[in-house]
PDB file of C-alpha atoms in Angstrom:
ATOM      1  CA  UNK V  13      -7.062 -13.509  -0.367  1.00  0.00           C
ATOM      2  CA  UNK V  14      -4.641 -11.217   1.775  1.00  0.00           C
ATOM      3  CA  UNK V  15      -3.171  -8.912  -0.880  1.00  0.00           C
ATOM      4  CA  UNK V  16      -0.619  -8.349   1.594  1.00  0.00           C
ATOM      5  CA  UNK V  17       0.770 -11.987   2.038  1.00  0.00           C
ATOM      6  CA  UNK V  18       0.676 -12.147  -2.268  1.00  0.00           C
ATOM      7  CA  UNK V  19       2.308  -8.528  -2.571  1.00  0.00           C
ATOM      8  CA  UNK V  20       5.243  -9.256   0.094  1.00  0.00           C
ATOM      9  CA  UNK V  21       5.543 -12.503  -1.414  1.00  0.00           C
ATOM     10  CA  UNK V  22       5.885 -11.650  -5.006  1.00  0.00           C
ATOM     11  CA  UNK V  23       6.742  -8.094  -5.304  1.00  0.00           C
ATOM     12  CA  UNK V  24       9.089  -7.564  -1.963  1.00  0.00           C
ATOM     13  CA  UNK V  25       7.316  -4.284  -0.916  1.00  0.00           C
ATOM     14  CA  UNK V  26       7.679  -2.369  -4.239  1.00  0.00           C
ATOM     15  CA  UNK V  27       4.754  -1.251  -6.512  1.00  0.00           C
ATOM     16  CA  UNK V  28       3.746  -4.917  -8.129  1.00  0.00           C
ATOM     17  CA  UNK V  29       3.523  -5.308 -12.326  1.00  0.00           C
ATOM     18  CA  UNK V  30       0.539  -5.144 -12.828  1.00  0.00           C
ATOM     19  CA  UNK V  31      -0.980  -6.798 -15.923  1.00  0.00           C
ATOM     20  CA  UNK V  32      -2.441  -9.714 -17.234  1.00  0.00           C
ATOM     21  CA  UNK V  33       0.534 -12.709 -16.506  1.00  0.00           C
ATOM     22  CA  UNK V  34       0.200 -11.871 -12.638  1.00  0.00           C
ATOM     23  CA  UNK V  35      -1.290 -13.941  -9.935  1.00  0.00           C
ATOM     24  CA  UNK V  36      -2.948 -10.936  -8.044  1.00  0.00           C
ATOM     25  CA  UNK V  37      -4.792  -9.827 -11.696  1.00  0.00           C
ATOM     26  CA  UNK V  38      -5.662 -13.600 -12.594  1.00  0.00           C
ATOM     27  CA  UNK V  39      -7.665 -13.706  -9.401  1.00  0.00           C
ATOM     28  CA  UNK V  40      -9.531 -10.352  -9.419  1.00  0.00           C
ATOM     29  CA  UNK V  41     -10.283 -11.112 -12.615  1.00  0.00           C
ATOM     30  CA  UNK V  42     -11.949 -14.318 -11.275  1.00  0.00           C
ATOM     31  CA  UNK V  43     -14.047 -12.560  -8.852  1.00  0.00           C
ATOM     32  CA  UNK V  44     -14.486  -9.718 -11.181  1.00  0.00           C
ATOM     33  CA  UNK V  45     -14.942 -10.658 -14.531  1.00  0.00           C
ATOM     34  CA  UNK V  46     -16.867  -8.141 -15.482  1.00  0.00           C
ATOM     35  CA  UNK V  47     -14.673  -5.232 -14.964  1.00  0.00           C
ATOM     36  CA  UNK V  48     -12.706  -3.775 -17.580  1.00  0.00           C
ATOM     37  CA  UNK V  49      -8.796  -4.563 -16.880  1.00  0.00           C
ATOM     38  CA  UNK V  50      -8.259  -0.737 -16.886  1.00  0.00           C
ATOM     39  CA  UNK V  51     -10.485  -0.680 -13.637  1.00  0.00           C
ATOM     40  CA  UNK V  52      -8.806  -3.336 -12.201  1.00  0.00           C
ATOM     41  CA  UNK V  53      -5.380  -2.397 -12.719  1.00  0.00           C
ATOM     42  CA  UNK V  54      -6.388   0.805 -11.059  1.00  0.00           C
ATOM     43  CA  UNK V  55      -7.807  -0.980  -7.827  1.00  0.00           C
ATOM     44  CA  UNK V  56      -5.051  -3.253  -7.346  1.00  0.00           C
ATOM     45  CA  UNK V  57      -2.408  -0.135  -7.272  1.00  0.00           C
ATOM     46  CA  UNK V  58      -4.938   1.054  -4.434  1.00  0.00           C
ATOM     47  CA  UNK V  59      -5.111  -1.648  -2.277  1.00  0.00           C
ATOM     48  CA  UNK V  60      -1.438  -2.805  -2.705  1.00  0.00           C
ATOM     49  CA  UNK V  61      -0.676   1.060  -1.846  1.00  0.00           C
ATOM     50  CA  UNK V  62      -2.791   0.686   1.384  1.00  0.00           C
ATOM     51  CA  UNK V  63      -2.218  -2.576   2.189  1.00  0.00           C
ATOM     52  CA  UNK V  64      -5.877  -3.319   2.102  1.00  0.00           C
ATOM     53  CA  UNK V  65      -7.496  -6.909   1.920  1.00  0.00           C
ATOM     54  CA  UNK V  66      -9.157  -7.883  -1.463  1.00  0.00           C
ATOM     55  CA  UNK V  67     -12.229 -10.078   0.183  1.00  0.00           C
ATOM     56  CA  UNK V  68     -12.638  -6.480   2.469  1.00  0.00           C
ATOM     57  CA  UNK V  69     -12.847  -4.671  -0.228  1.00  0.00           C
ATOM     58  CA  UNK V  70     -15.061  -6.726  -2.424  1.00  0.00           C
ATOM     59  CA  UNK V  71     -17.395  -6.752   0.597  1.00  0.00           C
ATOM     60  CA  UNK V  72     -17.409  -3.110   0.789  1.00  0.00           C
ATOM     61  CA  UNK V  73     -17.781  -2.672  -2.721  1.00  0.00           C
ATOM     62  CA  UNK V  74     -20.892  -4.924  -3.355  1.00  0.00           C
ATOM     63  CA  UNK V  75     -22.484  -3.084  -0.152  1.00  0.00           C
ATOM     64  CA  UNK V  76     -22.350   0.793  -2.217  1.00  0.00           C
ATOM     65  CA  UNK V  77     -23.194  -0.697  -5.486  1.00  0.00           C
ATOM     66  CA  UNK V  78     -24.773  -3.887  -5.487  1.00  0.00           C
ATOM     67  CA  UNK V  79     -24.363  -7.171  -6.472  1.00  0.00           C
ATOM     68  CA  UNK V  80     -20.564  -7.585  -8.191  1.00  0.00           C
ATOM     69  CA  UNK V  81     -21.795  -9.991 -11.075  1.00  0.00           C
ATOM     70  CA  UNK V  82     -24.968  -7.753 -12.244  1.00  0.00           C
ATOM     71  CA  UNK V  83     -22.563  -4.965 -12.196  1.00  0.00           C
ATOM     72  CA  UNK V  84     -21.839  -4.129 -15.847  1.00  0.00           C
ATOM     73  CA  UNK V  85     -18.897  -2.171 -16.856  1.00  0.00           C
ATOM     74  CA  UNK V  86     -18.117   0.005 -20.607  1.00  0.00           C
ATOM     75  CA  UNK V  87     -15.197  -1.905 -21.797  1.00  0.00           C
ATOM     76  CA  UNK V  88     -13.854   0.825 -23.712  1.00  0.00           C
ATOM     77  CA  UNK V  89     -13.715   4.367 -22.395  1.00  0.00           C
ATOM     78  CA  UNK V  90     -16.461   6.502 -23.193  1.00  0.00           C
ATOM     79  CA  UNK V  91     -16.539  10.093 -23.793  1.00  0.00           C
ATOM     80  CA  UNK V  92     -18.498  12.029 -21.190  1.00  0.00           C
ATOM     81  CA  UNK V  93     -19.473  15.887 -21.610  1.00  0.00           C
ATOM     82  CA  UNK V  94     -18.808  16.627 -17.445  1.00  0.00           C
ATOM     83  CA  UNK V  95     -20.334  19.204 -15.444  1.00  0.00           C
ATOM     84  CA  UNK V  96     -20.821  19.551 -11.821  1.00  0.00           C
ATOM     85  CA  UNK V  97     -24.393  18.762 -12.357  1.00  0.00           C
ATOM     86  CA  UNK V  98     -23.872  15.429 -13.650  1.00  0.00           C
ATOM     87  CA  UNK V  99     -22.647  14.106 -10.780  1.00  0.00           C
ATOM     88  CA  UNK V 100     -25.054  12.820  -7.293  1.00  0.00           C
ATOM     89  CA  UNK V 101     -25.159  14.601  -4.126  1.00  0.00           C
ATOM     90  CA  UNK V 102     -22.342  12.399  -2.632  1.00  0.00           C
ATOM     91  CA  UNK V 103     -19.836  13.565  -5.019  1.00  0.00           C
ATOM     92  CA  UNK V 104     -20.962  16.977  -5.689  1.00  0.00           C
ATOM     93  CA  UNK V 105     -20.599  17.844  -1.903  1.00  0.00           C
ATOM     94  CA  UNK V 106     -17.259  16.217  -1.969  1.00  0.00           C
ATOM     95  CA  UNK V 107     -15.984  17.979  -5.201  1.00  0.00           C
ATOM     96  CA  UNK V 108     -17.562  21.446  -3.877  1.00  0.00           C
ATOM     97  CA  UNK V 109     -15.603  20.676  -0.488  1.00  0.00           C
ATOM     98  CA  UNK V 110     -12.219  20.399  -1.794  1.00  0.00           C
ATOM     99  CA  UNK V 111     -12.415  24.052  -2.711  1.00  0.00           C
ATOM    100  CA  UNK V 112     -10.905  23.203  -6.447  1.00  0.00           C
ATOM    101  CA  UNK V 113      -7.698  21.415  -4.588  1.00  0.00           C
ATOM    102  CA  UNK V 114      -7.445  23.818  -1.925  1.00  0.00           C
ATOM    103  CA  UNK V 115      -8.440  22.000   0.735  1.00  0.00           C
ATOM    104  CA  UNK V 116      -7.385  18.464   1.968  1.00  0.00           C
ATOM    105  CA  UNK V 117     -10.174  17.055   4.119  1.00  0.00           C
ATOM    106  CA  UNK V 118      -8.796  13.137   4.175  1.00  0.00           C
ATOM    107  CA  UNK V 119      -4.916  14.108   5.037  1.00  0.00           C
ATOM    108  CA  UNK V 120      -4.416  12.753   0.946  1.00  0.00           C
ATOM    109  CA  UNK V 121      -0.452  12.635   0.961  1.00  0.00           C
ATOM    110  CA  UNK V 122       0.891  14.408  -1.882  1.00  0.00           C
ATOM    111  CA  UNK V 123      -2.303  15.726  -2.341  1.00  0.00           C
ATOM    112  CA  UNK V 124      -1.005  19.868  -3.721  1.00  0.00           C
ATOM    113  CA  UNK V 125       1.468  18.291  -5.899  1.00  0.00           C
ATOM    114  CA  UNK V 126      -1.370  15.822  -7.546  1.00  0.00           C
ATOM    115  CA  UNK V 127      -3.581  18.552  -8.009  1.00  0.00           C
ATOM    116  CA  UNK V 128      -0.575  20.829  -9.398  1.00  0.00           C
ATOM    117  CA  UNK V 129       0.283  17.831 -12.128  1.00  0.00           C
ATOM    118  CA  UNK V 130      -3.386  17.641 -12.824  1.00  0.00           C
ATOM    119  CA  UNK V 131      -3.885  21.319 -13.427  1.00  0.00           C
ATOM    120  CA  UNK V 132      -0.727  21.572 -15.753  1.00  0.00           C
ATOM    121  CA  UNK V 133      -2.086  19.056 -17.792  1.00  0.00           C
ATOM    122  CA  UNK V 134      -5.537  20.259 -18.752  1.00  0.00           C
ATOM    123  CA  UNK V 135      -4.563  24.535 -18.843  1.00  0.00           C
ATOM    124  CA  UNK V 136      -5.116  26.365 -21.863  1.00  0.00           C
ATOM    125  CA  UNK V 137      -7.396  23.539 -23.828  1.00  0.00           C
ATOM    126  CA  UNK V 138     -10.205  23.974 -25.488  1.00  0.00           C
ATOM    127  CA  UNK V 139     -13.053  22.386 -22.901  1.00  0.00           C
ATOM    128  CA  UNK V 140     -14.895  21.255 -26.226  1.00  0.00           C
ATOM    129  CA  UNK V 141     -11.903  18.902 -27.184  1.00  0.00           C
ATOM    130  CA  UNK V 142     -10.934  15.891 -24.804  1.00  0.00           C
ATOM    131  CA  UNK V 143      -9.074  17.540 -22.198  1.00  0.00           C
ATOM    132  CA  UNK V 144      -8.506  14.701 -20.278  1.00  0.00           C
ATOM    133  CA  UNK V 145      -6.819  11.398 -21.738  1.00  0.00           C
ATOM    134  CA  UNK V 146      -6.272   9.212 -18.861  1.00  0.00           C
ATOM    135  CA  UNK V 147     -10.342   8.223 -17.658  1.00  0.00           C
ATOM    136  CA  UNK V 148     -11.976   8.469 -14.695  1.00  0.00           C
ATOM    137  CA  UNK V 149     -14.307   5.470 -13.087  1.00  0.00           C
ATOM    138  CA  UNK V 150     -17.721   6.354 -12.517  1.00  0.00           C
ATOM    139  CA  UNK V 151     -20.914   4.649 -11.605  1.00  0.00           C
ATOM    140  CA  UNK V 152     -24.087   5.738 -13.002  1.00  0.00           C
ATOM    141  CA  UNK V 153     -27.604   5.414 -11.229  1.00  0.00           C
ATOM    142  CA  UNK V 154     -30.095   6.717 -13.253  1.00  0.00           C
ATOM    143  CA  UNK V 155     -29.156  10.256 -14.532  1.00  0.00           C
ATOM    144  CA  UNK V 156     -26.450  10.543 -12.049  1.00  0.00           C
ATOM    145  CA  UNK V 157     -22.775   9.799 -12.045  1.00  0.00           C
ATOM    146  CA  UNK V 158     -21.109   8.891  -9.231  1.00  0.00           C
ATOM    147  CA  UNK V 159     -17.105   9.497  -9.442  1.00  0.00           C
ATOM    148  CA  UNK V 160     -14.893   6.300  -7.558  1.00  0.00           C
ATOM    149  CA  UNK V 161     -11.389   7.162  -9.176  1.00  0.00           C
ATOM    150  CA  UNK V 162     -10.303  10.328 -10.810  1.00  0.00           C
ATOM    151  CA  UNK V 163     -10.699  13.253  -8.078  1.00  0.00           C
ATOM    152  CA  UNK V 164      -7.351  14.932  -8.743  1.00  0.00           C
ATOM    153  CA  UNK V 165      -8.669  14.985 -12.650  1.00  0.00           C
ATOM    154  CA  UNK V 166     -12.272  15.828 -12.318  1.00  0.00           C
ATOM    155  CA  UNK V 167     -11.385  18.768  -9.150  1.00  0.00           C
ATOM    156  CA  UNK V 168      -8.495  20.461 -11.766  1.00  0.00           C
ATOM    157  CA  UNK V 169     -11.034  19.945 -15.170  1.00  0.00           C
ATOM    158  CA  UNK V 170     -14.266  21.831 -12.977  1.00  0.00           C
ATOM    159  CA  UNK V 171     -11.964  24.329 -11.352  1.00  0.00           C
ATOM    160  CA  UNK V 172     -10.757  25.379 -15.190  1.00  0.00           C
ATOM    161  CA  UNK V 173     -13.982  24.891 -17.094  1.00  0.00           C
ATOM    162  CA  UNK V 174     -16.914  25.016 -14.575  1.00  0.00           C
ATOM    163  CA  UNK V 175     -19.377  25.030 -17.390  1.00  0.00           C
ATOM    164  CA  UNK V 176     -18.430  21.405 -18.275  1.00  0.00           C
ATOM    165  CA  UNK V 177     -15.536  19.751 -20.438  1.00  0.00           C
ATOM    166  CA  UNK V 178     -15.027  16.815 -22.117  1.00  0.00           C
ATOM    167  CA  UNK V 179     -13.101  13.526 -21.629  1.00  0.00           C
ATOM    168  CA  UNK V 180     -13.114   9.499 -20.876  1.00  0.00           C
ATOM    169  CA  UNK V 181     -14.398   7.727 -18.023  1.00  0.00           C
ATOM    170  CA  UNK V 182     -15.372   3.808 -17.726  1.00  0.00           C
ATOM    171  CA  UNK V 183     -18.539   3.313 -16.308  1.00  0.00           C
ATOM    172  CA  UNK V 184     -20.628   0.688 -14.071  1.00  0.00           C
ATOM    173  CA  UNK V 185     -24.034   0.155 -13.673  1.00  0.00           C
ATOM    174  CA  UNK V 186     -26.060  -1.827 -12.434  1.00  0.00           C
ATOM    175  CA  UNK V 187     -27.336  -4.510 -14.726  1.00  0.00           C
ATOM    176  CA  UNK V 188     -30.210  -7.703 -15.006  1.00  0.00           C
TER     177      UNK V 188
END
């Protein structure tokens, strides 16, 4: 489906509703029915935002973590206790390279002022309470967590509590 044909159509070129009663949401839910509606409300912000093809991305997305329907997905969030350690090489080197928001290697628009709203949210708690309210999506391969959504969150969290903090993420896996 061209998301951009369906979002020009319905939603003349502003951000779309998204929720349940829409046609865009009724037919990632078709392809994904596994995935918690938090996750996909998430991904369909993305790829209206940058005009990016849902079949393209499903593609894309079975290629880094395997086969969509085996893919099994909390459908609550859970609580996480995150440190840098948690996380696989792949997102370690990319958390370690944005220099706790201070560099920009992808041209991210808005990308100071995102990390600026992120790190006014979480300054001055107590890392052992849930800092963070709004989740993160991970995927987890054995031991290892690998962070899809949530950068501007997780950067801000490690840069103020590098010896870990607490708060919600959704996770996939990889099931039978």
């Amino acid at each position: 489906m061209k998301l951009i044909n369906l979002f020009e159509m319905k939603y003349n070129l502003g951000i779309p509703k998204v929720g349940a009663d829409t046609d865009l949401t009724r037919y990632m839910k078709s392809k994904l029915p596994n995935f918690p509606d938090y996750v996909l409300r998430d991904w369909i912000k993305e790829l209206v935002a940058n005009k990016e093809e849902f079949d393209q991305f499903l593609d894309e997305f079975a290629k880094n973590y395997g086969p969509l329907e085996k893919i099994r997905w909390t459908k609550e969030p859970q609580i996480l206790d995150f440190r840098l350690e948690m996380f696989d090489d792949i997102t370690k080197y990319e958390l370690e390279r944005r220099q706790g928001g201070e560099v920009n290697p992808f041209g991210i628009p808005k990308d100071a002022e995102r990390h600026q709203t992120q790190a006014g949210l979480i300054k001055g708690k107590n890392p052992k309470d849930i800092i963070i309210r709004e989740p993160v999506i991970v995927f987890k391969r054995g031991k290892q967590y690998e962070l899809i959504e949530g950068w501007h969150r997780t950067i801000q969290a490690l840069k103020h509590y590098p010896d870990g903090y607490r708060g919600y993420a959704f996770i996939g896996k990889q099931g039978r």
